Amino acid sequence: MSDLLTKVREGLRPPAAAGSGAGSGRWLVPVVWLAIGLALLAFPFYLETFWLRTGLLAMAAAIGAIGLNMLSGSTGQLSLGHAFFLAMGAYGYCVLAGDPDGPATGLGLPPLLAVVLAVLLTGVAGGLFSPIAGRLRGAYLGIATLALIFIGQHVLFNAHDLTGGFNGRVVPRLEVFGFVFDAERIVVAGVPFQAMEKLWYVGLVLLLGCVLFARGVLRGRPGRAMNAIRDHQIAAGVMGVPVARYRGMVFVISSMYAGLAGVLLALVFERTVPTYFSIVLSLEYLAMIVIGGLGSVGGAVLGATFVSMTPLILTRYSEALPLVTAPGTGGGFAPGEVSRFLYGGAVVAAVLFLPGGLARLPAAWRARQRARRPAGEAGPDTQRNEEVPR
Amino acid sequence: MTTFLELLATGVSLGSVYALIALGFVIIYKSTEVVNFAHASLLLAGGYFAVLSREHIGFWPALLVGVAGAAALGMLLEFLVIRRYRGRDHSVLAIVTIGIDIVLITEFARRIGPKIFSYGDPWGSAMVSLGPISVPQTRIAAFVTAAALITLFLVAFRYTTWGVAMRAAAENRETAALMGVRLGWVSASAWGVAGALAAVAALFLSVFPTTGLDRDTGLIALKAFPAAIIGGLDSTTGALVGGLTVGVTQALATGYQSELSFLGNGIGELAPYLVMVLVLLIRPAGLFGTRELSRV
């Protein structure tokens, strides 16, 4: 109970803004955000295609990770089925927007409508699983969602008409109000824009929307209810939170996030293949949210960036790095292996030494600074995470 | 009918091996409340240690090495990671075991590479005839070994000091600690036993009719998860029933695949998970799991 009360007390306090601790550095925060925003807008003008592609994959991963973090981090429900919903979004978009005369089934809907419908479809799939998602708790749900992965893989490999089987299917181009996101070069301010440059801005808009929506949910009444369920489901129920309904609802939201991430992934990959959406992908998403910080939107973005970009960057620079060899050459460590070591180890290290993940680094650092000063006021940052008997 | 009986025999034998894995899973959950997703890597570790030492010391000592190695690895994980976690949220610990699993599986898969290791077991590909049906000797050996180990474990769980300490800790950790039960030892030994059982399972999952131990053998442990869930995560009886259910379901679905062809290829791999979903819809705590009752 006592931990719940601290949560409630923390909740009554106004949400700690990024720079609330140190008064002198307050102006720094908006400046940094502005700089990051401008840099993100300017990237397509300066970076080559590899980096844009990598960045776009990180954005897609970030959207998926935010959704998973609302489920696992904020509500305490483990899900290993995230890859299933990613696949659902990706393939859903392909089927809905696909060419009706192509080799695989396609409905030929306008791409924008197809995106919306694909996300809704993933939500419906999440809702169908809610009789289970609403009733099971924590890691129990994690194992139950394993079923989704295997069902997903089975369908992807066997429903040839819909998914194209082992070879996957080509992703139809995105088209918004007549503007086509294809490889045709258009020149903007002397820089040729191709598919990745154009998609970059789509990714930015989607990511921003997802971040804002998630923050709205988490900081409002639903967020408090979700945290209460995570910390003590019985107390939450007693206080009037419909536990099962909330769990089911968060599961639906999280699947819709995954669906949108899947659509963006498909657009970047330009071809969807079933082997990508295996259990390994689900594990990667869990690694992202733990490394970034459970329950934090910014943390999910950081973790997603780290986990999704590491293997790509390692592959690109494999020749320059010691111990890393190009994939398939044997000897040494392949880039994929190195990155799995890195993020697997980072998951363990984050939980043991930095509970709260990367998102907690600034707060942990500030707390340390404050502790050095004599008679420092003890804020929530210095609170110890003690074992409280239930 | 003969086909059905043969499939049933295969299923029961396979199921008893799954039960071994699921039992380890349940023991860890009961004693430390951790859902151990690193079980796949314990299994692969046991198999790897065994096949590696077999070339030098022969089959039986190598099997012992595998069992001891996996048990030691389990205890080491408990000591180095699980014990260091100071938070209260056990689903976070489950994610930590996922992190461990990623690292260990990657390393063992890298060492094994594309090779397939043979155990060089004494049974080979010999068959036994039981009335009208014939079953590989390895299946019989798997069933007998698993049954013996499970019986041994259940007897120890019921009658030895260790078993009593284990059950007391599962019942109420604080009271058990006050009565002099060493919680650290209880959870370390649980991880050790689970590792040992997984190593034995690794043997029977890699012998005939399977070709041998390869980098994907660990993935088979994923099938023990539905086994543990079907039976109920906190029930040792449940692990047995769940294991047998999964084994028989898989064997039957694979055997009658041609009749089930409208469901697509490889339905046998999927069937255990579908059974798990069905069971969860009806009994969220599994068949033998204790319904959660709380007093506030």
XYZ file of C-alpha atoms in Angstrom:
686
model
C 0.000 0.000 0.000
C 2.699 2.422 1.050
C 4.300 2.455 -2.388
C 0.949 3.335 -3.877
C 0.624 6.238 -1.488
C 4.015 7.594 -2.521
C 2.858 7.307 -6.108
C -0.307 9.225 -5.305
C 1.709 11.830 -3.455
C 4.071 12.130 -6.386
C 1.048 12.479 -8.589
C -0.297 15.417 -6.607
C 2.920 17.271 -7.111
C 3.017 19.062 -10.477
C 4.809 16.852 -13.003
C 8.527 17.465 -12.617
C 9.557 19.517 -15.613
C 12.899 18.698 -17.163
C 14.719 21.627 -15.559
C 12.854 21.987 -12.290
C 15.819 21.136 -10.082
C 18.425 23.712 -10.969
C 17.124 27.246 -11.384
C 20.099 28.540 -13.334
C 19.880 26.014 -16.159
C 16.182 26.464 -16.821
C 16.586 28.440 -20.045
C 18.830 25.698 -21.405
C 16.063 23.127 -21.810
C 13.896 24.812 -24.486
C 17.043 25.858 -26.346
C 18.271 22.268 -26.474
C 14.876 21.029 -27.641
C 14.727 23.727 -30.295
C 18.187 22.773 -31.524
C 17.246 19.092 -31.673
C 14.052 19.939 -33.550
C 15.844 22.088 -36.104
C 18.531 19.466 -36.599
C 15.888 16.782 -37.207
C 14.198 19.007 -39.790
C 17.500 19.747 -41.528
C 18.871 16.169 -41.664
C 17.506 15.246 -45.124
C 19.436 18.182 -46.589
C 22.790 17.004 -45.275
C 22.786 13.274 -44.534
C 23.164 10.486 -47.020
C 20.521 7.857 -47.662
C 22.036 5.299 -45.269
C 21.620 7.610 -42.279
C 18.127 8.658 -43.285
C 17.086 5.041 -43.629
C 18.634 4.197 -40.264
C 16.945 7.204 -38.693
C 13.588 6.272 -40.175
C 13.890 2.731 -38.848
C 14.688 4.221 -35.442
C 11.585 6.416 -35.667
C 9.404 3.439 -36.535
C 10.951 1.476 -33.679
C 10.364 4.442 -31.362
C 6.651 4.501 -32.200
C 6.381 0.782 -31.498
C 8.415 1.107 -28.319
C 6.236 3.931 -26.975
C 3.219 1.665 -27.395
C 4.912 -1.268 -25.683
C 6.118 0.987 -22.902
C 2.572 2.097 -22.142
C 1.671 -1.562 -21.767
C 4.742 -2.950 -20.022
C 6.290 0.078 -18.363
C 3.234 1.981 -17.215
C 0.737 -0.821 -16.681
C 3.156 -3.614 -15.792
C 1.847 -6.025 -18.432
C 4.548 -7.954 -20.255
C 3.954 -8.616 -23.939
C 6.046 -10.806 -26.213
C 3.503 -10.440 -28.990
C 4.546 -7.013 -30.205
C 6.086 -8.415 -33.386
C 2.698 -9.893 -34.278
C 1.061 -6.461 -34.237
C 3.961 -4.904 -36.137
C 3.487 -7.561 -38.802
C -0.240 -6.971 -38.780
C 0.266 -3.263 -39.451
C 2.843 -3.847 -42.166
C 0.921 -6.569 -43.992
C -2.423 -4.911 -43.334
C -1.227 -1.821 -45.172
C 0.147 -3.937 -48.038
C -3.133 -5.791 -48.462
C -5.365 -2.731 -48.166
C -3.337 -0.482 -50.444
C -1.980 -3.249 -52.672
C -2.441 -3.353 -56.405
C -5.677 -5.329 -57.131
C -4.080 -6.839 -60.238
C -0.802 -7.813 -58.531
C 0.337 -11.353 -57.661
C -1.025 -11.110 -54.100
C -4.408 -9.935 -52.869
C -4.762 -6.166 -52.852
C -7.793 -3.978 -52.294
C -6.330 -0.951 -54.044
C -7.550 1.522 -51.436
C -6.014 5.013 -51.319
C -2.770 4.612 -49.304
C -3.669 7.172 -46.641
C -6.966 5.416 -45.950
C -5.080 2.113 -45.950
C -2.730 3.406 -43.236
C -5.635 4.418 -41.011
C -7.489 1.169 -41.620
C -4.358 -0.916 -41.027
C -3.883 0.759 -37.639
C -7.540 0.252 -36.748
C -7.302 -3.370 -37.847
C -4.378 -3.934 -35.487
C -6.439 -2.342 -32.743
C -9.259 -4.789 -33.437
C -6.806 -7.693 -33.286
C -5.556 -6.397 -29.937
C -9.154 -6.100 -28.792
C -9.858 -9.708 -29.775
C -7.022 -10.764 -27.499
C -8.324 -8.647 -24.628
C -10.275 -11.429 -22.900
C -6.809 -12.814 -22.185
C -4.941 -9.504 -21.967
C -7.436 -8.132 -19.457
C -7.327 -11.056 -17.083
C -3.699 -12.071 -16.963
C -1.068 -10.235 -15.030
C 2.526 -9.306 -15.780
C 4.817 -12.080 -16.958
C 1.905 -14.522 -17.207
C 0.586 -12.428 -20.061
C 4.087 -12.412 -21.539
C 3.979 -16.170 -22.067
C 0.398 -16.104 -23.310
C 1.359 -13.560 -25.969
C 4.023 -15.988 -27.221
C 1.060 -17.681 -28.870
C 0.507 -14.571 -30.987
C 4.035 -14.745 -32.362
C 3.630 -18.321 -33.461
C 0.152 -17.755 -34.886
C 1.527 -14.732 -36.740
C 4.490 -16.620 -38.177
C 2.237 -19.479 -39.212
C -0.146 -17.179 -41.051
C 2.645 -15.160 -42.657
C 4.269 -18.267 -44.093
C 1.078 -20.052 -45.120
C -1.470 -17.472 -46.281
C 0.251 -16.975 -49.628
C -2.528 -14.910 -51.151
C -2.382 -12.299 -48.432
C 1.252 -12.274 -47.392
C 3.190 -13.594 -50.357
C 4.558 -16.456 -48.211
C 8.273 -16.790 -47.571
C 9.281 -14.139 -50.099
C 6.953 -11.533 -48.672
C 5.353 -8.848 -50.763
C 6.172 -5.467 -52.221
C 4.936 -2.495 -50.212
C 2.752 -0.069 -52.159
C 3.970 3.534 -52.135
C 2.519 6.036 -49.776
C 0.468 8.770 -51.377
C -0.979 11.716 -49.470
C -3.403 13.986 -51.325
C -1.737 13.330 -54.655
C 1.851 13.639 -53.379
C 3.620 10.336 -54.001
C 6.451 9.183 -51.740
C 8.406 7.369 -54.419
C 11.985 7.329 -55.612
C 11.388 10.028 -58.232
C 13.839 12.877 -57.666
C 12.504 16.273 -56.851
C 14.939 19.044 -56.008
C 14.375 21.048 -52.830
C 16.808 23.908 -52.130
C 19.394 22.323 -54.407
C 19.168 18.914 -52.696
C 17.675 15.985 -54.601
C 14.848 14.415 -52.599
C 14.178 10.725 -53.044
C 12.019 8.233 -51.167
C 13.934 8.370 -47.856
C 14.114 12.163 -47.777
C 10.382 12.456 -48.355
C 9.480 9.713 -45.894
C 11.695 11.340 -43.254
C 9.128 14.076 -42.700
C 6.289 11.558 -42.570
C 8.226 9.726 -39.885
C 8.822 12.922 -37.919
C 5.151 13.900 -37.982
C 3.993 10.428 -36.973
C 6.555 10.193 -34.175
C 5.666 13.629 -32.825
C 1.971 12.782 -32.852
C 2.617 9.486 -31.076
C 4.813 11.113 -28.430
C 2.256 13.824 -27.689
C -0.649 11.384 -27.524
C 1.243 9.032 -25.219
C 2.250 11.885 -22.915
C -1.334 13.061 -22.805
C -2.548 9.609 -21.832
C 0.184 9.000 -19.275
C -0.036 12.363 -17.546
C -3.798 12.360 -17.337
C -6.273 10.282 -15.422
C -5.756 7.096 -17.486
C -2.005 7.235 -16.813
C -2.536 7.415 -13.061
C -4.946 4.498 -13.263
C -2.431 2.484 -15.292
C 0.352 3.124 -12.788
C -1.975 2.202 -9.939
C -2.742 -1.117 -11.646
C 0.969 -1.762 -12.077
C 1.820 -0.962 -8.474
C -1.079 -2.650 -6.735
C -3.932 -4.009 -8.758
C -6.172 -4.704 -5.789
C -5.803 -1.215 -4.370
C -6.446 0.180 -7.830
C -9.608 -1.882 -8.105
C -10.758 -0.775 -4.655
C -10.232 2.836 -5.657
C -12.587 2.345 -8.555
C -10.275 1.588 -11.483
C -11.859 -1.066 -13.729
C -8.693 -3.174 -13.833
C -9.579 -5.669 -16.562
C -11.081 -3.014 -18.822
C -8.046 -0.789 -18.456
C -5.670 -3.666 -19.174
C -7.630 -4.583 -22.259
C -7.740 -0.954 -23.370
C -4.010 -0.378 -22.925
C -3.363 -3.581 -24.840
C -5.452 -2.230 -27.725
C -3.650 1.141 -27.703
C -0.292 -0.577 -27.594
C -1.222 -2.790 -30.547
C -2.331 0.241 -32.542
C 1.017 1.901 -31.890
C 2.673 -1.300 -33.094
C 0.444 -1.275 -36.161
C 1.498 2.247 -37.081
C 5.147 1.364 -36.472
C 4.653 -1.650 -38.741
C 3.275 0.525 -41.532
C 6.238 2.894 -41.296
C 8.695 -0.031 -41.205
C 7.085 -1.491 -44.305
C 7.316 1.837 -46.130
C 11.020 2.114 -45.306
C 11.834 -1.520 -46.155
C 9.806 -1.390 -49.387
C 9.357 -5.145 -49.048
C 7.953 -7.061 -46.080
C 9.273 -10.524 -45.297
C 7.888 -12.858 -42.614
C 11.231 -13.834 -41.042
C 11.710 -10.276 -39.775
C 8.635 -10.461 -37.541
C 9.890 -13.295 -35.338
C 10.229 -13.544 -31.599
C 13.622 -11.840 -31.808
C 11.871 -8.631 -32.848
C 9.591 -8.792 -29.803
C 12.612 -9.261 -27.557
C 14.284 -6.251 -29.183
C 11.301 -4.066 -28.359
C 11.360 -5.209 -24.739
C 15.080 -4.428 -24.634
C 14.358 -0.951 -26.003
C 11.941 0.020 -23.262
C 14.069 -1.382 -20.453
C 17.215 0.345 -21.662
C 15.380 3.600 -22.295
C 13.369 3.552 -19.114
C 10.172 1.740 -18.208
C 7.103 3.945 -18.298
C 8.796 6.925 -19.911
C 7.937 8.146 -23.401
C 11.305 9.835 -23.934
C 13.002 6.703 -22.661
C 11.219 4.571 -25.236
C 12.493 6.848 -27.996
C 16.065 6.748 -26.650
C 16.023 2.978 -26.202
C 14.545 2.442 -29.655
C 17.235 4.605 -31.193
C 19.982 2.666 -29.426
C 18.684 -0.841 -30.141
C 17.605 -0.292 -33.733
C 20.581 1.743 -34.887
C 23.415 -0.261 -33.298
C 23.369 -3.281 -35.660
C 23.071 -1.085 -38.760
C 25.925 1.187 -37.749
C 28.094 -1.764 -36.715
C 27.462 -3.427 -40.067
C 28.406 -0.296 -41.953
C 31.630 0.232 -40.053
C 32.466 -3.431 -39.501
C 35.756 -3.087 -41.362
C 36.961 -0.223 -39.234
C 36.077 -1.820 -35.898
C 38.295 -4.316 -34.074
C 36.802 -7.792 -33.435
C 33.815 -7.092 -35.689
C 33.722 -8.874 -39.023
C 31.334 -8.557 -41.920
C 28.357 -10.919 -41.640
C 28.874 -14.394 -43.044
C 32.664 -14.311 -43.144
C 33.212 -16.396 -39.990
C 35.796 -15.799 -37.282
C 35.398 -12.777 -35.018
C 31.976 -11.472 -34.117
C 29.311 -10.599 -36.673
C 27.763 -7.136 -36.236
C 24.397 -8.674 -35.384
C 26.015 -10.693 -32.609
C 27.884 -7.724 -31.205
C 24.735 -5.642 -31.098
C 22.816 -8.455 -29.400
C 25.586 -8.677 -26.773
C 25.406 -4.923 -26.341
C 21.691 -4.564 -25.864
C 21.261 -7.833 -23.968
C 23.956 -6.705 -21.565
C 22.481 -3.212 -21.453
C 19.124 -4.643 -20.363
C 20.711 -6.431 -17.415
C 22.900 -3.453 -16.509
C 19.994 -1.007 -16.764
C 17.809 -2.974 -14.379
C 20.562 -3.617 -11.854
C 22.417 -0.313 -11.841
C 20.136 2.277 -13.407
C 16.506 1.433 -12.683
C 14.598 3.879 -14.832
C 16.954 3.465 -17.757
C 18.525 6.177 -19.890
C 15.568 8.501 -19.300
C 16.540 8.652 -15.636
C 20.162 9.651 -16.260
C 19.630 13.438 -15.957
C 17.576 13.044 -12.788
C 20.109 10.644 -11.281
C 22.879 13.079 -12.133
C 21.011 16.022 -10.611
C 20.315 14.032 -7.463
C 24.007 13.341 -7.167
C 24.849 17.018 -7.588
C 22.281 17.910 -4.963
C 23.601 15.294 -2.577
C 27.042 16.865 -2.817
C 25.682 20.225 -1.721
C 25.164 20.371 2.051
C 21.586 20.410 3.360
C 20.302 19.598 -0.082
C 16.574 19.227 -0.214
C 15.670 15.590 -0.761
C 13.497 15.351 -3.800
C 11.813 12.309 -5.299
C 15.051 11.541 -7.095
C 16.855 10.594 -3.919
C 14.104 8.309 -2.765
C 15.413 4.838 -2.186
C 13.750 1.969 -3.857
C 13.414 -0.144 -0.763
C 11.855 -3.531 -0.502
C 8.477 -3.108 1.150
C 6.755 -6.243 2.390
C 3.282 -6.587 0.998
C -5.255 -47.276 -35.004
C -1.609 -48.298 -35.062
C -0.673 -44.850 -36.273
C -2.695 -43.309 -33.497
C -1.017 -45.463 -30.846
C 2.436 -44.725 -32.235
C 1.704 -41.018 -32.265
C 0.346 -41.238 -28.742
C 3.513 -42.992 -27.569
C 5.659 -40.365 -29.270
C 3.548 -37.629 -27.745
C 3.757 -38.998 -24.234
C 7.514 -39.397 -24.510
C 7.965 -35.909 -25.954
C 5.581 -34.570 -23.354
C 7.584 -36.053 -20.517
C 10.650 -34.202 -21.831
C 8.687 -30.954 -22.002
C 7.507 -31.689 -18.483
C 11.149 -31.797 -17.349
C 11.732 -28.312 -18.729
C 8.418 -26.987 -17.458
C 9.131 -28.426 -14.016
C 12.355 -26.420 -13.794
C 10.470 -23.369 -14.926
C 7.831 -23.883 -12.231
C 10.429 -24.506 -9.512
C 12.119 -21.207 -10.311
C 8.794 -19.410 -10.337
C 7.702 -20.917 -7.040
C 10.889 -20.156 -5.177
C 11.814 -16.742 -6.611
C 8.617 -15.517 -8.341
C 10.692 -14.978 -11.476
C 9.339 -16.062 -14.830
C 12.567 -17.317 -16.313
C 12.779 -16.552 -20.003
C 16.463 -17.558 -19.920
C 15.425 -21.194 -19.745
C 16.176 -21.673 -23.431
C 19.788 -20.688 -22.859
C 20.142 -23.049 -19.874
C 18.953 -25.866 -22.113
C 21.320 -24.954 -24.910
C 24.188 -24.578 -22.420
C 23.592 -28.052 -20.984
C 23.536 -29.565 -24.447
C 26.621 -27.667 -25.588
C 28.744 -28.611 -22.571
C 27.747 -32.255 -23.023
C 28.440 -32.588 -26.748
C 31.703 -30.727 -26.381
C 33.078 -32.992 -23.657
C 31.710 -36.164 -25.249
C 34.564 -36.379 -27.740
C 37.056 -36.630 -24.872
C 35.350 -38.573 -22.109
C 32.510 -40.568 -23.655
C 28.755 -40.329 -23.410
C 27.814 -40.924 -19.769
C 30.463 -38.712 -18.126
C 29.715 -36.058 -20.764
C 26.050 -36.124 -19.849
C 27.064 -35.516 -16.242
C 29.264 -32.620 -17.344
C 26.338 -31.123 -19.238
C 24.002 -31.472 -16.275
C 26.551 -30.054 -13.843
C 27.453 -27.244 -16.226
C 23.862 -26.147 -16.759
C 23.167 -26.371 -13.027
C 26.242 -24.265 -12.288
C 25.225 -21.728 -14.915
C 21.744 -21.500 -13.407
C 23.139 -20.927 -9.926
C 25.622 -18.406 -11.264
C 22.829 -16.422 -12.920
C 20.853 -16.453 -9.702
C 23.875 -15.312 -7.734
C 25.130 -12.668 -10.156
C 21.896 -11.154 -11.410
C 18.649 -12.197 -9.753
C 19.982 -11.686 -6.229
C 21.310 -8.220 -7.041
C 17.934 -6.854 -8.049
C 16.600 -4.631 -5.315
C 13.272 -3.579 -6.787
C 9.967 -5.245 -6.118
C 8.494 -5.628 -9.544
C 8.984 -9.207 -10.632
C 7.919 -8.634 -14.195
C 10.997 -6.403 -14.521
C 13.089 -9.386 -13.446
C 11.406 -11.399 -16.172
C 12.697 -8.837 -18.665
C 16.177 -9.155 -17.135
C 16.091 -12.881 -17.833
C 15.219 -11.973 -21.425
C 18.382 -9.835 -21.527
C 20.425 -12.727 -20.142
C 18.851 -15.053 -22.656
C 19.722 -12.772 -25.574
C 23.387 -12.642 -24.526
C 23.791 -16.358 -23.736
C 21.892 -17.657 -26.769
C 23.898 -15.383 -29.042
C 27.156 -16.635 -27.579
C 26.273 -20.349 -27.700
C 24.795 -20.037 -31.192
C 27.992 -18.295 -32.299
C 30.109 -21.097 -30.855
C 27.957 -23.842 -32.345
C 27.732 -22.072 -35.689
C 26.145 -23.991 -38.527
C 27.375 -27.350 -37.130
C 25.158 -30.130 -35.860
C 26.595 -32.068 -32.926
C 25.766 -35.670 -32.247
C 25.524 -36.972 -28.678
C 26.847 -40.420 -29.665
C 24.234 -41.940 -27.365
C 24.018 -45.711 -26.788
C 20.487 -45.972 -28.216
C 21.215 -44.844 -31.741
C 18.348 -45.327 -34.119
C 17.214 -48.720 -32.790
C 13.484 -49.407 -32.584
C 11.483 -51.313 -30.016
C 8.314 -53.218 -30.834
C 5.543 -52.974 -28.302
C 2.802 -55.222 -29.635
C 1.572 -53.716 -32.890
C 3.520 -50.461 -32.630
C 7.217 -49.732 -32.906
C 8.846 -46.827 -31.116
C 12.446 -45.581 -31.204
C 14.470 -46.684 -28.184
C 15.367 -43.078 -27.494
C 11.702 -42.273 -26.910
C 11.424 -45.061 -24.357
C 14.622 -43.917 -22.670
C 13.334 -40.345 -22.592
C 10.088 -41.387 -20.978
C 11.718 -43.632 -18.389
C 14.368 -41.063 -17.478
C 11.916 -38.209 -17.270
C 9.507 -40.236 -15.179
C 12.301 -41.284 -12.830
C 13.649 -37.758 -12.452
C 10.225 -36.269 -11.880
C 9.374 -38.901 -9.276
C 12.719 -38.315 -7.590
C 12.101 -34.596 -7.538
C 8.576 -34.871 -6.194
C 9.725 -37.237 -3.441
C 12.546 -34.874 -2.519
C 10.154 -31.944 -2.641
C 7.861 -33.694 -0.188
C 10.171 -35.438 2.252
C 13.642 -33.891 2.400
C 14.687 -30.851 4.425
C 15.500 -29.112 1.185
C 12.007 -29.752 -0.160
C 10.387 -28.511 3.013
C 12.520 -25.353 2.921
C 11.549 -24.870 -0.695
C 7.847 -25.213 -0.016
C 8.027 -22.997 3.044
C 9.749 -20.270 1.035
C 7.148 -20.545 -1.702
C 4.367 -20.273 0.863
C 5.629 -17.208 2.681
C 9.138 -15.881 2.243
C 9.358 -13.780 5.386
C 7.980 -16.393 7.736
C 10.249 -19.007 6.179
C 13.265 -16.743 6.682
C 12.307 -16.194 10.319
C 12.072 -19.959 10.809
C 15.669 -20.306 9.668
C 15.230 -21.122 5.995
C 18.097 -19.635 3.995
C 16.283 -17.939 1.146
C 19.470 -17.403 -0.859
C 20.233 -21.100 -0.813
C 16.662 -21.994 -1.670
C 16.577 -19.839 -4.764
C 20.110 -20.758 -5.877
C 19.298 -24.452 -5.588
C 16.057 -23.916 -7.509
C 17.996 -22.402 -10.384
C 20.518 -25.236 -10.177
C 17.869 -27.954 -10.294
C 16.119 -26.211 -13.176
C 19.378 -26.034 -15.115
C 20.081 -29.726 -14.498
C 16.606 -30.770 -15.654
C 16.941 -28.601 -18.759
C 20.281 -30.252 -19.590
C 18.696 -33.713 -19.423
C 15.885 -32.462 -21.638
C 18.471 -31.134 -24.104
C 19.819 -34.671 -24.495
C 16.469 -36.187 -25.409
C 15.576 -33.312 -27.710
C 18.736 -33.856 -29.763
C 18.864 -37.655 -30.116
C 17.133 -39.785 -32.756
C 14.797 -39.023 -34.593
C 16.259 -35.499 -34.375
C 19.597 -35.129 -36.148
C 21.514 -33.608 -33.258
C 22.178 -30.507 -31.227
C 22.241 -27.352 -33.311
C 21.990 -23.639 -32.610
C 18.202 -23.691 -32.608
C 17.757 -26.467 -30.044
C 17.244 -23.845 -27.335
C 14.133 -22.615 -29.098
C 12.402 -25.876 -28.193
C 12.317 -24.630 -24.612
C 9.750 -22.119 -25.840
C 7.310 -25.018 -26.008
C 7.772 -25.655 -22.311
C 6.326 -22.206 -21.589
C 2.839 -23.159 -22.777
C 3.287 -26.418 -20.880
C 3.913 -24.520 -17.653
C 1.072 -22.077 -18.330
C -1.459 -24.786 -19.240
C -0.773 -26.555 -15.972
C -0.494 -23.377 -13.914
C 2.769 -21.582 -13.253
C 2.877 -22.428 -9.564
C 1.954 -26.084 -9.704
C 4.391 -28.975 -10.071
C 1.542 -31.345 -10.949
C 0.478 -28.791 -13.511
C 3.890 -28.881 -15.155
C 3.505 -32.642 -15.701
C -0.012 -32.426 -17.076
C 0.900 -29.384 -19.177
C 4.000 -31.077 -20.568
C 2.060 -34.193 -21.563
C -0.724 -32.083 -23.090
C 1.752 -30.143 -25.196
C 3.637 -33.268 -26.258
C 0.552 -35.242 -27.253
C -1.046 -32.258 -29.007
C 2.079 -31.612 -30.991
C 2.594 -35.263 -31.930
C -1.017 -35.733 -33.034
C -1.189 -32.464 -34.977
C 2.085 -33.278 -36.737
C 1.083 -36.879 -37.404
C -2.296 -36.011 -38.877
C -0.955 -33.011 -40.761
C -2.179 -34.358 -44.095
C -5.755 -34.394 -42.790
C -5.268 -30.872 -41.407
C -3.658 -29.480 -44.543
C -6.268 -26.700 -44.846
C -4.584 -25.137 -41.807
C -1.272 -24.861 -43.629
C 2.151 -26.401 -43.103
C 3.690 -26.855 -39.678
C 0.445 -26.813 -37.710
C 2.112 -29.170 -35.209
C 4.368 -26.366 -34.028
C 1.416 -24.081 -33.506
C -1.026 -26.493 -31.865
C 0.404 -26.282 -28.302
C -0.014 -22.514 -28.322
C -3.603 -22.740 -29.510
C -4.337 -25.182 -26.698
C -2.728 -22.718 -24.279
C -4.949 -19.867 -25.487
C -8.041 -22.060 -25.112
C -7.081 -23.094 -21.592
C -6.391 -19.499 -20.601
C -9.776 -18.379 -21.876
C -11.477 -20.856 -19.568
C -9.082 -20.907 -16.613
C -6.813 -17.837 -16.473
C -4.665 -19.409 -13.744
C -4.090 -22.627 -15.679
C -5.517 -26.067 -14.922
C -3.864 -26.582 -11.553
C -2.690 -23.071 -10.698
C -3.932 -21.510 -7.502
C -6.481 -18.811 -8.117
C -5.129 -15.621 -6.717
C -6.895 -14.668 -3.519
C -5.808 -11.538 -1.736
C -6.526 -9.998 1.573
C -6.056 -6.274 1.913
